mmCIF file with all atom_site columns, C-alpha atoms in Angstrom:
data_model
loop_
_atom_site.group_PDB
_atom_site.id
_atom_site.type_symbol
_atom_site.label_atom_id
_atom_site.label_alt_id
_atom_site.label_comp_id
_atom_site.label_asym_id
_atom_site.label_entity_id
_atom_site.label_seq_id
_atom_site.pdbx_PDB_ins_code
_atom_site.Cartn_x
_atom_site.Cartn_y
_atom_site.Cartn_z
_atom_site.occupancy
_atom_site.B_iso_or_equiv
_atom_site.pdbx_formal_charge
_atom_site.auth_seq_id
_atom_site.auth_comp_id
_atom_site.auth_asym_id
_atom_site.auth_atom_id
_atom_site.pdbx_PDB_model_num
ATOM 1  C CA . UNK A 1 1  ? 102.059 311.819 180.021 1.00 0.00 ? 484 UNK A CA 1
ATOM 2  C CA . UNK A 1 2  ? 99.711  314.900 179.749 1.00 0.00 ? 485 UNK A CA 1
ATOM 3  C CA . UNK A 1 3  ? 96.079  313.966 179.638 1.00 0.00 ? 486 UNK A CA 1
ATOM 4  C CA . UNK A 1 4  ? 94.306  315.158 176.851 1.00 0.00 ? 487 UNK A CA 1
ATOM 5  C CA . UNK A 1 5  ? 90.800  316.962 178.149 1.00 0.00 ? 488 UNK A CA 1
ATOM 6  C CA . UNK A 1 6  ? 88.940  314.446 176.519 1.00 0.00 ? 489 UNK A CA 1
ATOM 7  C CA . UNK A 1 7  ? 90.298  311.822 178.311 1.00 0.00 ? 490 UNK A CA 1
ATOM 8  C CA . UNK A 1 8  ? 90.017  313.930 181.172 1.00 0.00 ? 491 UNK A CA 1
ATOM 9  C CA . UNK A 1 9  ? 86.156  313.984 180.365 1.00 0.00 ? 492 UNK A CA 1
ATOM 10 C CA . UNK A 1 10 ? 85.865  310.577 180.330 1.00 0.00 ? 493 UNK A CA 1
ATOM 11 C CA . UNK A 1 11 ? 87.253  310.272 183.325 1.00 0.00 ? 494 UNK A CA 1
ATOM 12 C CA . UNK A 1 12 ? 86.015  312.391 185.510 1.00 0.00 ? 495 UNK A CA 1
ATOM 13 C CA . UNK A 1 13 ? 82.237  311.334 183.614 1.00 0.00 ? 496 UNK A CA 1
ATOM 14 C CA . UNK A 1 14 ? 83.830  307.449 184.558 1.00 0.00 ? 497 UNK A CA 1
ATOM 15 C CA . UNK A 1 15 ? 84.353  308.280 188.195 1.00 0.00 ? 498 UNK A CA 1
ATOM 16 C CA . UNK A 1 16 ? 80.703  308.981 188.333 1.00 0.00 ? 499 UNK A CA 1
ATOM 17 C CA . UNK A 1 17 ? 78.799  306.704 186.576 1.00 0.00 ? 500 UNK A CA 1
ATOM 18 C CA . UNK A 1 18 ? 75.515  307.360 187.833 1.00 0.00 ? 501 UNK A CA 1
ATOM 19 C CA . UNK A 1 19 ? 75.986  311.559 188.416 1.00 0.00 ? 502 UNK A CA 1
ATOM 20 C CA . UNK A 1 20 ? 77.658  314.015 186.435 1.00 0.00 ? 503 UNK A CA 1
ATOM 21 C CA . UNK A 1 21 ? 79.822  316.670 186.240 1.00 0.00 ? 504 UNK A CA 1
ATOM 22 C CA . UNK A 1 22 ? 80.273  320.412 186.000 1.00 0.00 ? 505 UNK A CA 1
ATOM 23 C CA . UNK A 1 23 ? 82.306  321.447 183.066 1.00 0.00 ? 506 UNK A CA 1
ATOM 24 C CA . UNK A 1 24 ? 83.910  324.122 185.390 1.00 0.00 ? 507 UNK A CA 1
ATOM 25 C CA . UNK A 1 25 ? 85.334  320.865 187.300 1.00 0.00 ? 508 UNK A CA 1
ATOM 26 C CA . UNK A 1 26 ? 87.406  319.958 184.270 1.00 0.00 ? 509 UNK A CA 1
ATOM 27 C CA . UNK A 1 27 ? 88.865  322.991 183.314 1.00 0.00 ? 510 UNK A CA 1
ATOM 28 C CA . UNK A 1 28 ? 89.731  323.449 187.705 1.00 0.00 ? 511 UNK A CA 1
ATOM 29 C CA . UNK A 1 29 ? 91.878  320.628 186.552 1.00 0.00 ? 512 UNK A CA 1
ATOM 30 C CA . UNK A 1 30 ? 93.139  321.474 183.669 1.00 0.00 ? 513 UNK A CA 1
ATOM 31 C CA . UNK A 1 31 ? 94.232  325.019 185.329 1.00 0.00 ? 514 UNK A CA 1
ATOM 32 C CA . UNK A 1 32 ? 95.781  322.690 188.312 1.00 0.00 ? 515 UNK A CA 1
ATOM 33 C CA . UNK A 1 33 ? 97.499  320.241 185.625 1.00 0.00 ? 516 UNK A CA 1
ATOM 34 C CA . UNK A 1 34 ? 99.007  323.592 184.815 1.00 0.00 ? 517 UNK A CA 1
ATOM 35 C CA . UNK A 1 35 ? 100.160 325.155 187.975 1.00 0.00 ? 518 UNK A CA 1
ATOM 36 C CA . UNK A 1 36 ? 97.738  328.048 187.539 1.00 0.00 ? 519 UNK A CA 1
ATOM 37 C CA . UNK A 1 37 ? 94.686  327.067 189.560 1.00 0.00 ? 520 UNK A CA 1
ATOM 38 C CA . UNK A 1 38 ? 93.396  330.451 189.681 1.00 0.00 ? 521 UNK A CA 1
ATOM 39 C CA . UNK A 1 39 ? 93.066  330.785 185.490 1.00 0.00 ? 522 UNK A CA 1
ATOM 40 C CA . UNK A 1 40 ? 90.967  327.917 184.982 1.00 0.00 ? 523 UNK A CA 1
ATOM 41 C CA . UNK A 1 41 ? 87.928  330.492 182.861 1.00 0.00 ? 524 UNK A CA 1
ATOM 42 C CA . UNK A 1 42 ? 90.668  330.629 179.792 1.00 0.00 ? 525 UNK A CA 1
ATOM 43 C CA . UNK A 1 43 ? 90.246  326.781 179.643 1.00 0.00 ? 526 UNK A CA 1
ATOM 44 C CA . UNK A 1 44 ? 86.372  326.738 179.741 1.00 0.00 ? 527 UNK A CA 1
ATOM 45 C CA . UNK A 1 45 ? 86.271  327.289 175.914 1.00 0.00 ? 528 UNK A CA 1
ATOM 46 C CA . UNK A 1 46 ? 88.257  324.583 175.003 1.00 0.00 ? 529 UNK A CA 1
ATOM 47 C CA . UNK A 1 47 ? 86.137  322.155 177.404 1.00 0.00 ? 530 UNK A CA 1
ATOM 48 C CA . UNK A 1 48 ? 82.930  323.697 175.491 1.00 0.00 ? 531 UNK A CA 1
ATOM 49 C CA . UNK A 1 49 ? 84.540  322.823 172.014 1.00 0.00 ? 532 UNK A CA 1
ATOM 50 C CA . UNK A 1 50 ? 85.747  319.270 173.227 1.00 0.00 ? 533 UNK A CA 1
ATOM 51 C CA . UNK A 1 51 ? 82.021  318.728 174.662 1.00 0.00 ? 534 UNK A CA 1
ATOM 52 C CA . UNK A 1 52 ? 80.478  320.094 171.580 1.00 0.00 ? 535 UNK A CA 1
ATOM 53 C CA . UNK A 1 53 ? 82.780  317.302 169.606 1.00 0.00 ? 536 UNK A CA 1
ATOM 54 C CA . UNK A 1 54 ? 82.142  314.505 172.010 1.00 0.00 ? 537 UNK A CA 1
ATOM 55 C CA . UNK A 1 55 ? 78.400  314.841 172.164 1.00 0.00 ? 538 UNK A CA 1
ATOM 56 C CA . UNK A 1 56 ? 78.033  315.007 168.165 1.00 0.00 ? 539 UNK A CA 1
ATOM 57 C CA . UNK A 1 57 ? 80.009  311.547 168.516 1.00 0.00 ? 540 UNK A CA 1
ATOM 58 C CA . UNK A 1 58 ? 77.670  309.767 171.148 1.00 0.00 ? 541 UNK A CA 1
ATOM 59 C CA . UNK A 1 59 ? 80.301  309.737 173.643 1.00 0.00 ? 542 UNK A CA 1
ATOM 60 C CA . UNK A 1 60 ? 78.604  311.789 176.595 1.00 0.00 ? 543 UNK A CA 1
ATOM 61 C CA . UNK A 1 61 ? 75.818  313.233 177.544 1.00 0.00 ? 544 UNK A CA 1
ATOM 62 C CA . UNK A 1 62 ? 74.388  316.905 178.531 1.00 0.00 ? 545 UNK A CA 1
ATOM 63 C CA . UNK A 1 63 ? 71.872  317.788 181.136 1.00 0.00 ? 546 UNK A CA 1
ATOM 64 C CA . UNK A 1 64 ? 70.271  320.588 182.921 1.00 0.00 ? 547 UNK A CA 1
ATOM 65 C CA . UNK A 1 65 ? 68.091  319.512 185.630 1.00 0.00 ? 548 UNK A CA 1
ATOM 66 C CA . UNK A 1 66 ? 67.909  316.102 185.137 1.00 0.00 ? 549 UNK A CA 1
ATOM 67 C CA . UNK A 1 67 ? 66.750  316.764 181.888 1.00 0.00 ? 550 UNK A CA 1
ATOM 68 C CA . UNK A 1 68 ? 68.830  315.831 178.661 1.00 0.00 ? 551 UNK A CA 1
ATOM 69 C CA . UNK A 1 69 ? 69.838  318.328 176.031 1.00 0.00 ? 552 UNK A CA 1
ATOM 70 C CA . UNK A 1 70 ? 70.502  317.412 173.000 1.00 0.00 ? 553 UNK A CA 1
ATOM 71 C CA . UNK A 1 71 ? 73.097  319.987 172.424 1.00 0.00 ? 554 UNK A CA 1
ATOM 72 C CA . UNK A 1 72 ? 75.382  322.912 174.659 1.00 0.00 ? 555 UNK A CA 1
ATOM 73 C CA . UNK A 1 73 ? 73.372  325.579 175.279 1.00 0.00 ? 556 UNK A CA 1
ATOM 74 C CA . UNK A 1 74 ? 73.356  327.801 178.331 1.00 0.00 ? 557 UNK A CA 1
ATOM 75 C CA . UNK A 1 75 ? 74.595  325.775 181.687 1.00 0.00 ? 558 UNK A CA 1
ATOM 76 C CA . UNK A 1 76 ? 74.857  321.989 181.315 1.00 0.00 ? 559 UNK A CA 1
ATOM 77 C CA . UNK A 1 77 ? 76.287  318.722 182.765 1.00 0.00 ? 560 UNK A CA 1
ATOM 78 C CA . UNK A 1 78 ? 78.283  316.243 181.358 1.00 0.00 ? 561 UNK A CA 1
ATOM 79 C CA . UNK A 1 79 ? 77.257  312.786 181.920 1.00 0.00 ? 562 UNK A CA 1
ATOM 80 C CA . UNK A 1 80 ? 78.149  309.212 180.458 1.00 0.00 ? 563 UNK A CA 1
ATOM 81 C CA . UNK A 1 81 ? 76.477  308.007 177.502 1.00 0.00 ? 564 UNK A CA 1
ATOM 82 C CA . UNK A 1 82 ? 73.412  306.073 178.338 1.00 0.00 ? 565 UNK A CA 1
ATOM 83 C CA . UNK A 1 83 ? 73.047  302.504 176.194 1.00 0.00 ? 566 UNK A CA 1
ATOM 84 C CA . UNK A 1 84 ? 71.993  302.404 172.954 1.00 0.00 ? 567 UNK A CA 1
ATOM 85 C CA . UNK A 1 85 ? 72.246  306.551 173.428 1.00 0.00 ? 568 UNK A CA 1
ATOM 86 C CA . UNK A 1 86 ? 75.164  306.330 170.193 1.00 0.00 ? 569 UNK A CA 1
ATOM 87 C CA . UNK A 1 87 ? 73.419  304.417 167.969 1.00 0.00 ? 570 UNK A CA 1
ATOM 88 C CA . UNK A 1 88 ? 70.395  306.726 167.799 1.00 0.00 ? 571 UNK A CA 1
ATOM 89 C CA . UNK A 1 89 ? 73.056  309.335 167.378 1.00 0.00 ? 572 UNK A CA 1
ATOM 90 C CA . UNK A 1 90 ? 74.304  308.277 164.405 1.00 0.00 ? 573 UNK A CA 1
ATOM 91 C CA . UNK A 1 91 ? 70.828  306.894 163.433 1.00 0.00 ? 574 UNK A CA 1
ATOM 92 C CA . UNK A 1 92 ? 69.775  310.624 163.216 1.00 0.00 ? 575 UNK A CA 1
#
């Protein structure tokens, strides 16, 4: 079963519940997934549109230097969703 990179965000954000992760780390594994470990910069803009999708849902969260960011822009981290962090999401 191939893992879709959402799932693959969630678990890589899972694995690390109190730190987060480089989006460069899930599209390394993506490229592995895909026997081309080298090529893993063609998958960074699917990660940024599946991050872009996932944080307008509440699902994750983006920071830059321990500060949150309310959207992608410029280099980020992908962390899990804080509580309560979804339902002033959708509150907005």
């Amino acid at each position: 079963m191939t893992e879709t990179i959402e799932e693959k965000i969630l678990r890589f954000v899972a694995s690390r519940p109190d730190g987060t992760t480089c989006p460069s780390e899930i599209a390394r594994s993506i490229a592995k997934d895909n026997d081309a470990p080298f090529s893993w910069r063609r998958y960074m803009p699917s990660v940024h549109e599946t991050v872009d999708s996932m944080i307008a849902r509440g699902e994750i969260t983006l920071t830059w230097k321990s500060s949150e960011l309310s959207k992608r822009a410029g280099p980020y981290r992908i962390g899990a969703r804080k509580a309560g962090a979804a339902d002033e999401a959708q509150a907005d």
